[in-house]
CSV table of C-alpha atoms and ligand atoms in Angstrom, one decimal:
chain,number,residue,atom,x,y,z
A,1,UNK,CA,5.6,-35.9,8.3
A,2,UNK,CA,2.0,-35.1,8.9
A,3,UNK,CA,-0.6,-35.7,6.2
A,4,UNK,CA,-4.3,-35.1,5.5
A,5,UNK,CA,-4.5,-31.9,7.5
A,6,UNK,CA,-7.4,-29.5,7.7
A,7,UNK,CA,-6.9,-26.1,6.1
A,8,UNK,CA,-6.6,-24.5,9.5
A,9,UNK,CA,-3.9,-27.0,10.7
A,10,UNK,CA,-2.0,-26.5,7.5
A,11,UNK,CA,-2.1,-22.7,7.7
A,12,UNK,CA,-0.9,-22.8,11.3
A,13,UNK,CA,2.1,-24.9,10.3
A,14,UNK,CA,2.9,-22.7,7.3
A,15,UNK,CA,2.8,-19.5,9.5
A,16,UNK,CA,5.0,-21.2,12.1
A,17,UNK,CA,7.8,-21.2,9.4
A,18,UNK,CA,7.7,-17.4,9.1
A,19,UNK,CA,10.4,-16.9,11.7
A,20,UNK,CA,13.1,-14.3,11.9
A,21,UNK,CA,13.0,-10.7,10.8
A,22,UNK,CA,13.6,-9.2,7.4
A,23,UNK,CA,16.2,-6.5,7.2
A,24,UNK,CA,15.2,-2.9,6.9
A,25,UNK,CA,16.1,-0.4,4.2
A,26,UNK,CA,15.4,3.3,3.8
A,27,UNK,CA,13.7,4.4,0.6
A,28,UNK,CA,12.5,7.8,-0.7
A,29,UNK,CA,8.8,8.4,-0.6
A,30,UNK,CA,8.5,8.0,-4.4
A,31,UNK,CA,9.7,4.4,-4.1
A,32,UNK,CA,7.8,3.5,-0.9
A,33,UNK,CA,4.4,2.6,-2.5
A,34,UNK,CA,3.3,-0.9,-1.6
A,35,UNK,CA,6.1,-1.4,0.9
A,36,UNK,CA,5.7,-2.2,4.6
A,37,UNK,CA,6.7,0.4,7.1
A,38,UNK,CA,9.4,-0.8,9.5
A,39,UNK,CA,9.1,2.2,12.0
A,40,UNK,CA,6.4,4.1,13.8
A,41,UNK,CA,6.0,7.6,12.4
A,42,UNK,CA,5.1,10.5,14.7
A,43,UNK,CA,4.0,13.7,12.9
A,44,UNK,CA,6.7,16.3,12.7
A,45,UNK,CA,4.2,19.0,12.3
A,46,UNK,CA,0.8,20.2,13.3
A,47,UNK,CA,-1.6,20.4,10.4
A,48,UNK,CA,-2.8,23.0,10.0
A,49,UNK,CA,0.0,24.6,11.9
A,50,UNK,CA,-2.4,27.4,13.0
A,51,UNK,CA,-6.2,28.0,12.8
A,52,UNK,CA,-7.0,28.4,9.1
A,53,UNK,CA,-10.0,28.8,6.9
A,54,UNK,CA,-11.7,25.9,5.1
A,55,UNK,CA,-13.4,28.3,2.7
A,56,UNK,CA,-12.9,31.4,0.6
A,57,UNK,CA,-14.5,34.4,2.3
A,58,UNK,CA,-13.9,37.1,4.9
A,59,UNK,CA,-12.5,36.6,8.4
A,60,UNK,CA,-13.9,38.9,11.0
A,61,UNK,CA,-15.3,39.1,14.5
A,62,UNK,CA,-18.4,36.9,14.8
A,63,UNK,CA,-20.1,39.4,17.2
A,64,UNK,CA,-19.9,42.1,14.5
A,65,UNK,CA,-22.1,40.0,12.1
A,66,UNK,CA,-25.0,38.8,14.2
A,67,UNK,CA,-28.3,39.2,12.5
A,68,UNK,CA,-26.8,39.7,9.0
A,69,UNK,CA,-29.3,38.6,6.3
A,70,UNK,CA,-30.3,39.3,2.8
A,71,UNK,CA,-32.7,42.1,3.9
A,72,UNK,CA,-30.4,43.4,6.6
A,73,UNK,CA,-26.8,43.2,5.4
A,74,UNK,CA,-23.9,44.0,7.7
A,75,UNK,CA,-21.2,46.3,6.3
A,76,UNK,CA,-17.5,45.7,7.2
A,77,UNK,CA,-14.3,47.4,6.1
A,78,UNK,CA,-11.8,45.2,4.2
A,79,UNK,CA,-8.4,46.0,5.6
A,80,UNK,CA,-6.4,43.4,3.7
A,81,UNK,CA,-6.2,39.9,2.3
A,82,UNK,CA,-4.6,36.6,3.3
A,83,UNK,CA,-4.0,34.1,0.4
A,84,UNK,CA,-2.9,30.6,1.4
A,85,UNK,CA,0.8,30.7,2.4
A,86,UNK,CA,0.8,34.5,2.9
A,87,UNK,CA,-0.6,35.4,6.3
A,88,UNK,CA,-2.1,38.9,6.8
A,89,UNK,CA,0.3,40.9,8.9
A,90,UNK,CA,-2.1,43.0,10.9
A,91,UNK,CA,-5.0,42.5,13.3
A,92,UNK,CA,-8.7,42.5,12.7
A,93,UNK,CA,-10.6,45.0,14.8
A,94,UNK,CA,-14.2,45.9,15.3
A,95,UNK,CA,-16.1,46.5,12.1
A,96,UNK,CA,-13.2,45.1,10.0
A,97,UNK,CA,-12.7,42.1,7.8
A,98,UNK,CA,-9.8,40.4,5.9
A,99,UNK,CA,-10.4,38.5,2.6
A,100,UNK,CA,-9.2,34.9,3.2
A,101,UNK,CA,-8.7,32.0,0.8
A,102,UNK,CA,-8.9,28.3,1.6
A,103,UNK,CA,-5.9,27.2,3.7
A,104,UNK,CA,-4.9,30.7,4.8
A,105,UNK,CA,-4.3,31.5,8.5
A,106,UNK,CA,-7.1,33.3,10.3
A,107,UNK,CA,-5.6,36.7,11.2
A,108,UNK,CA,-5.4,37.6,14.9
A,109,UNK,CA,-8.5,39.3,16.2
A,110,UNK,CA,-10.8,37.4,13.9
A,111,UNK,CA,-12.8,34.4,15.2
A,112,UNK,CA,-15.2,33.6,12.3
A,113,UNK,CA,-15.5,33.5,8.6
A,114,UNK,CA,-18.3,34.3,6.3
A,115,UNK,CA,-18.3,32.5,2.9
A,116,UNK,CA,-17.7,34.6,-0.2
A,117,UNK,CA,-21.0,33.5,-1.7
A,118,UNK,CA,-22.8,35.2,1.2
A,119,UNK,CA,-21.1,38.5,0.5
A,120,UNK,CA,-20.8,41.3,-2.0
A,121,UNK,CA,-17.8,43.5,-2.3
A,122,UNK,CA,-18.4,47.3,-2.5
A,123,UNK,CA,-15.0,49.0,-3.0
A,124,UNK,CA,-13.3,49.1,0.4
A,125,UNK,CA,-16.3,47.5,2.0
A,126,UNK,CA,-17.9,44.1,2.0
A,127,UNK,CA,-21.6,43.5,2.6
A,128,UNK,CA,-22.5,40.3,4.5
A,129,UNK,CA,-25.8,38.6,3.9
A,130,UNK,CA,-25.3,36.0,6.5
A,131,UNK,CA,-23.5,36.0,9.9
A,132,UNK,CA,-19.9,34.8,10.0
A,133,UNK,CA,-19.4,31.5,11.7
A,134,UNK,CA,-16.5,29.7,13.4
A,135,UNK,CA,-17.5,26.4,11.8
A,136,UNK,CA,-15.4,27.1,8.7
A,137,UNK,CA,-12.3,27.6,10.8
A,138,UNK,CA,-10.0,24.5,10.9
A,139,UNK,CA,-8.4,24.5,14.3
A,140,UNK,CA,-4.6,24.1,14.5
A,141,UNK,CA,-3.8,20.3,14.5
A,142,UNK,CA,-7.3,19.4,13.1
A,143,UNK,CA,-5.7,16.9,10.8
A,144,UNK,CA,-2.3,16.1,12.4
A,145,UNK,CA,-1.0,16.8,15.8
A,146,UNK,CA,2.8,17.2,16.2
A,147,UNK,CA,4.3,14.2,18.0
A,148,UNK,CA,1.3,11.9,17.6
A,149,UNK,CA,2.0,8.5,15.9
A,150,UNK,CA,-0.3,8.0,12.9
A,151,UNK,CA,1.5,5.3,11.0
A,152,UNK,CA,3.0,2.2,12.5
A,153,UNK,CA,5.5,-0.5,11.9
A,154,UNK,CA,3.8,-3.2,9.8
A,155,UNK,CA,1.4,-0.8,8.0
A,156,UNK,CA,1.3,-1.3,4.3
A,157,UNK,CA,2.0,1.9,2.4
A,158,UNK,CA,-1.2,2.6,0.5
A,159,UNK,CA,-1.7,5.8,-1.6
A,160,UNK,CA,-3.4,7.5,1.4
A,161,UNK,CA,-0.6,6.5,3.8
A,162,UNK,CA,2.1,7.7,1.4
A,163,UNK,CA,0.4,11.0,1.4
A,164,UNK,CA,0.1,11.0,5.1
A,165,UNK,CA,3.8,10.3,5.6
A,166,UNK,CA,4.5,13.2,3.3
A,167,UNK,CA,2.0,15.4,5.2
A,168,UNK,CA,3.8,14.5,8.4
A,169,UNK,CA,7.1,15.7,6.9
A,170,UNK,CA,9.0,12.5,6.1
A,171,UNK,CA,11.0,12.5,2.9
A,172,UNK,CA,12.3,8.9,3.4
A,173,UNK,CA,10.9,5.9,5.1
A,174,UNK,CA,12.3,2.8,6.7
A,175,UNK,CA,10.6,-0.2,5.1
A,176,UNK,CA,11.2,-3.9,5.4
A,177,UNK,CA,13.2,-5.6,2.7
A,178,UNK,CA,11.0,-7.4,0.3
A,179,UNK,CA,11.1,-11.1,0.9
A,180,UNK,CA,12.8,-13.0,-1.9
A,181,UNK,CA,10.5,-15.7,-3.2
A,182,UNK,CA,11.9,-18.3,-5.6
A,183,UNK,CA,9.5,-19.7,-8.2
A,184,UNK,CA,10.4,-23.1,-9.7
A,185,UNK,CA,8.2,-24.9,-12.2
A,186,UNK,CA,8.6,-28.6,-12.7
A,187,UNK,CA,7.3,-30.9,-15.3
A,188,UNK,CA,8.7,-32.6,-18.5
A,189,UNK,CA,5.7,-31.2,-20.4
A,190,UNK,CA,6.2,-27.6,-19.3
A,191,UNK,CA,7.5,-25.2,-21.9
A,192,UNK,CA,8.3,-21.5,-21.8
A,193,UNK,CA,5.9,-19.3,-23.8
A,194,UNK,CA,7.5,-18.3,-27.1
A,195,UNK,CA,9.0,-21.8,-27.6
A,196,UNK,CA,7.2,-24.2,-30.0
A,197,UNK,CA,4.7,-26.3,-28.1
A,198,UNK,CA,5.4,-30.1,-28.6
A,199,UNK,CA,2.5,-32.5,-28.6
A,200,UNK,CA,1.3,-32.9,-25.0
A,201,UNK,CA,3.2,-29.8,-23.9
A,202,UNK,CA,1.8,-27.0,-21.8
A,203,UNK,CA,3.1,-23.4,-21.5
A,204,UNK,CA,4.5,-22.5,-18.1
A,205,UNK,CA,1.6,-20.3,-16.8
A,206,UNK,CA,2.3,-21.0,-13.2
A,207,UNK,CA,5.5,-19.1,-13.1
A,208,UNK,CA,3.8,-15.9,-14.2
A,209,UNK,CA,0.6,-16.2,-12.2
A,210,UNK,CA,2.8,-16.8,-9.1
A,211,UNK,CA,5.0,-13.9,-10.1
A,212,UNK,CA,2.0,-11.6,-10.0
A,213,UNK,CA,0.8,-13.0,-6.7
A,214,UNK,CA,4.2,-12.7,-5.1
A,215,UNK,CA,4.5,-9.0,-6.2
A,216,UNK,CA,1.0,-8.3,-5.1
A,217,UNK,CA,1.8,-9.8,-1.6
A,218,UNK,CA,4.9,-7.5,-1.3
A,219,UNK,CA,7.5,-10.1,-2.2
A,220,UNK,CA,10.3,-10.0,-4.8
A,221,UNK,CA,9.9,-12.9,-7.2
A,222,UNK,CA,13.0,-14.8,-8.3
A,223,UNK,CA,12.1,-16.8,-11.4
A,224,UNK,CA,14.1,-20.0,-11.3
A,225,UNK,CA,12.8,-21.3,-14.6
A,226,UNK,CA,11.6,-24.8,-15.1
A,227,UNK,CA,13.1,-28.2,-14.6
A,228,UNK,CA,12.2,-31.7,-15.9
A,229,UNK,CA,10.8,-34.4,-13.7
A,230,UNK,CA,14.3,-35.6,-12.7
A,231,UNK,CA,15.5,-35.5,-9.1
A,232,UNK,CA,19.1,-34.3,-10.1
A,233,UNK,CA,17.7,-31.4,-12.1
A,234,UNK,CA,15.3,-30.3,-9.3
A,235,UNK,CA,18.1,-30.5,-6.8
A,236,UNK,CA,20.7,-28.7,-8.9
A,237,UNK,CA,18.4,-25.8,-9.6
A,238,UNK,CA,17.4,-25.5,-5.9
A,239,UNK,CA,21.0,-25.4,-4.8
A,240,UNK,CA,21.8,-22.7,-7.3
A,241,UNK,CA,18.9,-20.5,-6.3
A,242,UNK,CA,20.8,-18.1,-4.0
A,243,UNK,CA,19.4,-16.6,-0.8
A,244,UNK,CA,15.6,-16.8,-0.6
A,245,UNK,CA,13.0,-16.3,2.1
A,246,UNK,CA,10.6,-18.7,0.6
A,247,UNK,CA,10.7,-21.2,-2.2
A,248,UNK,CA,7.6,-22.0,-4.3
A,249,UNK,CA,7.7,-25.1,-6.5
A,250,UNK,CA,4.8,-25.9,-8.8
A,251,UNK,CA,4.0,-29.5,-9.9
A,252,UNK,CA,5.4,-32.8,-8.8
A,253,UNK,CA,3.7,-33.1,-5.4
A,254,UNK,CA,0.9,-35.6,-6.4
A,255,UNK,CA,0.8,-39.3,-6.1
A,256,UNK,CA,2.4,-40.2,-9.5
A,257,UNK,CA,5.7,-41.9,-10.3
A,258,UNK,CA,7.1,-38.6,-11.7
A,259,UNK,CA,6.2,-36.4,-8.8
A,260,UNK,CA,9.8,-35.8,-8.0
A,261,UNK,CA,9.6,-32.6,-6.0
A,262,UNK,CA,8.1,-34.5,-3.1
A,263,UNK,CA,10.8,-37.2,-3.4
A,264,UNK,CA,13.6,-34.7,-3.5
A,265,UNK,CA,12.3,-32.8,-0.5
A,266,UNK,CA,11.8,-36.0,1.4
A,267,UNK,CA,15.3,-37.1,0.8
A,268,UNK,CA,17.2,-33.9,1.0
A,269,UNK,CA,15.0,-31.8,3.2
A,270,UNK,CA,12.4,-32.3,5.8
A,271,UNK,CA,8.7,-32.5,4.8
A,272,UNK,CA,6.5,-30.9,7.4
A,273,UNK,CA,3.2,-31.9,5.9
A,274,UNK,CA,1.8,-33.2,2.6
A,275,UNK,CA,-1.8,-33.1,1.6
A,276,UNK,CA,-4.5,-30.9,2.9
A,277,UNK,CA,-8.2,-31.8,3.0
A,278,UNK,CA,-9.2,-29.1,0.4
A,279,UNK,CA,-10.1,-28.7,-3.2
A,280,UNK,CA,-8.4,-27.4,-5.3
A,281,UNK,CA,-4.9,-27.8,-4.0
A,282,UNK,CA,-5.1,-31.1,-2.0
A,283,UNK,CA,-1.5,-32.3,-2.7
A,284,UNK,CA,0.0,-29.1,-1.1
A,285,UNK,CA,3.3,-29.8,0.6
A,286,UNK,CA,5.3,-27.8,3.2
A,287,UNK,CA,9.0,-28.6,3.7
A,288,UNK,CA,12.3,-27.2,4.8
A,289,UNK,CA,15.4,-27.4,2.8
A,290,UNK,CA,18.3,-26.3,4.9
A,291,UNK,CA,16.7,-23.3,6.7
A,292,UNK,CA,14.5,-22.4,3.7
A,293,UNK,CA,10.7,-22.9,3.9
A,294,UNK,CA,9.4,-24.6,0.7
A,295,UNK,CA,5.8,-24.6,-0.4
A,296,UNK,CA,5.3,-27.4,-2.9
A,297,UNK,CA,2.3,-26.2,-4.9
A,298,UNK,CA,0.3,-28.6,-7.0
A,299,UNK,CA,0.9,-28.0,-10.8
A,300,UNK,CA,-2.7,-27.4,-11.9
A,301,UNK,CA,-2.9,-23.7,-12.6
A,302,UNK,CA,-5.9,-23.0,-10.4
A,303,UNK,CA,-4.4,-25.2,-7.6
A,304,UNK,CA,-1.1,-23.4,-7.5
A,305,UNK,CA,-2.7,-19.9,-7.4
A,306,UNK,CA,-5.3,-20.9,-4.8
A,307,UNK,CA,-2.7,-22.5,-2.5
A,308,UNK,CA,-0.4,-19.6,-2.8
A,309,UNK,CA,-3.2,-17.2,-2.0
A,310,UNK,CA,-4.3,-19.3,1.0
A,311,UNK,CA,-0.9,-20.1,2.5
A,312,UNK,CA,2.0,-18.3,0.7
A,313,UNK,CA,0.4,-14.9,0.9
A,314,UNK,CA,-0.3,-15.1,4.7
A,315,UNK,CA,3.2,-16.4,5.1
A,316,UNK,CA,4.6,-13.3,3.5
A,317,UNK,CA,2.3,-11.0,5.5
A,318,UNK,CA,3.6,-12.7,8.6
A,319,UNK,CA,7.2,-12.4,7.6
A,320,UNK,CA,6.6,-8.7,6.8
A,321,UNK,CA,4.8,-8.1,10.1
A,322,UNK,CA,1.9,-6.6,8.2
A,323,UNK,CA,-0.9,-5.2,10.4
A,324,UNK,CA,-3.6,-5.9,7.8
A,325,UNK,CA,-5.1,-9.4,7.5
A,326,UNK,CA,-4.2,-11.3,4.3
A,327,UNK,CA,-7.8,-11.8,3.4
A,328,UNK,CA,-11.2,-10.7,4.7
A,329,UNK,CA,-14.0,-13.2,4.3
A,330,UNK,CA,-17.5,-11.8,3.5
A,331,UNK,CA,-21.0,-13.3,3.2
A,332,UNK,CA,-22.7,-13.2,-0.1
A,333,UNK,CA,-25.9,-14.8,-1.6
A,334,UNK,CA,-25.1,-17.5,-4.1
A,335,UNK,CA,-27.0,-16.8,-7.4
A,336,UNK,CA,-25.8,-20.1,-8.8
A,337,UNK,CA,-25.2,-23.5,-7.1
A,338,UNK,CA,-21.7,-24.3,-5.9
A,339,UNK,CA,-20.6,-27.9,-5.5
A,340,UNK,CA,-18.8,-29.1,-2.4
A,341,UNK,CA,-16.7,-32.2,-1.8
A,342,UNK,CA,-16.7,-35.1,0.6
A,343,UNK,CA,-14.4,-34.5,3.5
A,344,UNK,CA,-12.8,-31.5,1.9
A,345,UNK,CA,-13.0,-27.7,2.3
A,346,UNK,CA,-13.7,-26.3,-1.1
A,347,UNK,CA,-12.7,-23.1,-2.8
A,348,UNK,CA,-14.8,-22.4,-5.9
A,349,UNK,CA,-14.2,-19.4,-8.1
A,350,UNK,CA,-16.9,-16.8,-8.4
A,351,UNK,CA,-17.8,-13.3,-9.5
A,352,UNK,CA,-18.8,-11.2,-6.6
A,353,UNK,CA,-20.9,-8.1,-7.2
A,354,UNK,CA,-23.4,-5.9,-5.4
A,355,UNK,CA,-26.9,-6.0,-6.6
A,356,UNK,CA,-28.9,-4.6,-3.6
A,357,UNK,CA,-26.9,-7.1,-1.6
A,358,UNK,CA,-23.6,-8.9,-2.1
A,359,UNK,CA,-24.1,-11.7,-4.6
A,360,UNK,CA,-21.8,-14.3,-6.2
A,361,UNK,CA,-22.1,-16.4,-9.3
A,362,UNK,CA,-19.9,-19.2,-10.5
A,363,UNK,CA,-17.2,-18.4,-13.1
A,364,UNK,CA,-18.3,-21.5,-15.0
A,365,UNK,CA,-16.1,-24.6,-15.4
A,366,UNK,CA,-14.6,-25.2,-12.0
A,367,UNK,CA,-11.9,-27.7,-13.1
A,368,UNK,CA,-8.5,-26.9,-11.5
A,369,UNK,CA,-7.0,-26.9,-15.0
A,370,UNK,CA,-9.2,-24.0,-16.1
A,371,UNK,CA,-7.1,-20.9,-15.4
A,372,UNK,CA,-9.8,-18.6,-16.8
A,373,UNK,CA,-11.7,-19.0,-13.5
A,374,UNK,CA,-8.8,-17.2,-11.8
A,375,UNK,CA,-8.3,-14.7,-14.5
A,376,UNK,CA,-12.0,-13.5,-14.5
A,377,UNK,CA,-13.2,-14.5,-11.1
A,378,UNK,CA,-12.8,-12.1,-8.2
A,379,UNK,CA,-13.6,-14.2,-5.2
A,380,UNK,CA,-13.3,-17.7,-3.7
A,381,UNK,CA,-16.5,-19.2,-2.5
A,382,UNK,CA,-15.7,-21.3,0.6
A,383,UNK,CA,-17.7,-24.4,1.3
A,384,UNK,CA,-17.1,-26.4,4.4
A,385,UNK,CA,-16.5,-30.2,3.9
A,386,UNK,CA,-19.5,-32.2,2.7
A,387,UNK,CA,-21.6,-29.1,1.9
A,388,UNK,CA,-23.0,-28.0,-1.4
A,389,UNK,CA,-24.4,-24.5,-1.7
A,390,UNK,CA,-27.8,-24.2,-3.3
A,391,UNK,CA,-28.9,-21.2,-5.4
A,392,UNK,CA,-30.1,-18.5,-3.0
A,393,UNK,CA,-28.0,-19.7,0.0
A,394,UNK,CA,-25.7,-17.3,1.8
A,395,UNK,CA,-22.1,-18.4,1.5
A,396,UNK,CA,-18.7,-17.3,2.7
A,397,UNK,CA,-16.6,-15.6,0.1
A,398,UNK,CA,-13.0,-14.4,0.1
A,399,UNK,CA,-12.5,-11.5,-2.3
A,400,UNK,CA,-9.5,-11.9,-4.6
A,401,UNK,CA,-9.3,-8.2,-5.2
A,402,UNK,CA,-7.1,-6.8,-2.5
A,403,UNK,CA,-9.0,-3.9,-1.1
A,404,UNK,CA,-8.0,-2.4,2.2
B,1,AMP,P1,1.4,-32.1,-11.5
B,1,AMP,O1,1.0,-31.3,-10.2
B,1,AMP,O2,2.8,-32.0,-11.8
B,1,AMP,O3,0.8,-33.4,-11.4
B,1,AMP,O4,0.6,-31.3,-12.6
B,1,AMP,C1,-0.8,-31.2,-12.7
B,1,AMP,C2,-1.2,-30.5,-14.0
B,1,AMP,O5,-0.7,-29.2,-14.0
B,1,AMP,C3,-0.7,-31.1,-15.2
B,1,AMP,O6,-1.8,-31.1,-16.2
B,1,AMP,C4,0.4,-30.2,-15.6
B,1,AMP,O7,0.6,-30.3,-17.0
B,1,AMP,C5,0.0,-28.9,-15.2
B,1,AMP,N1,1.1,-28.0,-14.9
B,1,AMP,C6,2.2,-28.4,-14.2
B,1,AMP,N2,3.1,-27.4,-14.1
B,1,AMP,C7,2.5,-26.3,-14.8
B,1,AMP,C8,3.0,-25.0,-15.1
B,1,AMP,N3,4.1,-24.6,-14.7
B,1,AMP,N4,2.2,-24.2,-15.9
B,1,AMP,C9,1.0,-24.7,-16.3
B,1,AMP,N5,0.5,-25.9,-16.1
B,1,AMP,C10,1.3,-26.8,-15.3
B,2,MG,MG1,4.1,-32.9,-13.1
């Protein structure tokens, strides 16, 4: 077992556990949001499938309209119309125009469009107060070219990409199975919300903040409830968990006499590492139980969330083969001081906003028992070991809102 690792060493070991491939399933588009694509998608169509108009107006021959202006309008004869989806059957000849509406094909013979606001209809004729231009014609394949790959295996299906898959003509998509992530809370004092809270008790918040984080990362949470600090109980519940791709435990990995998760994993599994030089989340543990990777998260509500975010989330991204990075660090100016720690990389909770530049303020009380910092903070402020940040200094921040 390795111990006292740097954050980078610990992350590398966690990612190394993300072996093997998740199965693939096919889902209809309406169920594909937030899933990860398991195939490359080449467009089945050109879009537009022929030259079409980007504006409402009149399609005609550009050369017939040269010099048209407010003082010197050009008169064309309107020979028909082409609403979107109903192409004009004929051909545009010299001195002629066809009324076209956004998305309608440009009729043969026409090579330019004049916008309706630059025209006036006079019976069978139209007066143009500006020359027609080819600029408002969208060429065939302007958006999508048939056969070209626009979405790839590993791409997260965001709203825009779902639309893109539909535009390319796919009704169903192959996506990776969601990794099943077990969530087990430990602690004699931990009580499910809704039950009466005994003296010294604490409601099981970790299970639900982790549930949210697992869903957000594309996993399928499997709530395994809570067990008391007794090795037999922990073991029995783990053995009954069913097939999982990752197991999260919370609590029981510190130095104390009752920290049974660590003991159970040492005896029954194989501990890869225990303790990372970071705050919060220092007692983090990585183990294997049979073939199952186990992240032993510390019980403090902030610690369990931050360690899942820093290690569990990248693990799931790796397992899913996601092409987007699990987080994207930014630089922001600290508008409040942030306290570092000796020999540890520190992740403070802050509120990031843009006020002429990116700025970040502390959420207040930074104790790892204060869950409100994770509920109302939107960024982690990263401090290297032995470094405080003074007010006005530029610091590294990792946004907790997950924007592509
Ligand atoms: P531990 O890591 O077991 O030493 O727990 C550290 C702190 O986190 C203690 O104050 C626990 O009461 C608290 N804690 C442990 N598990 C949970 C949980 N599931 N929900 C909320 N707080 C917890
Ligand atoms: Mg405990």
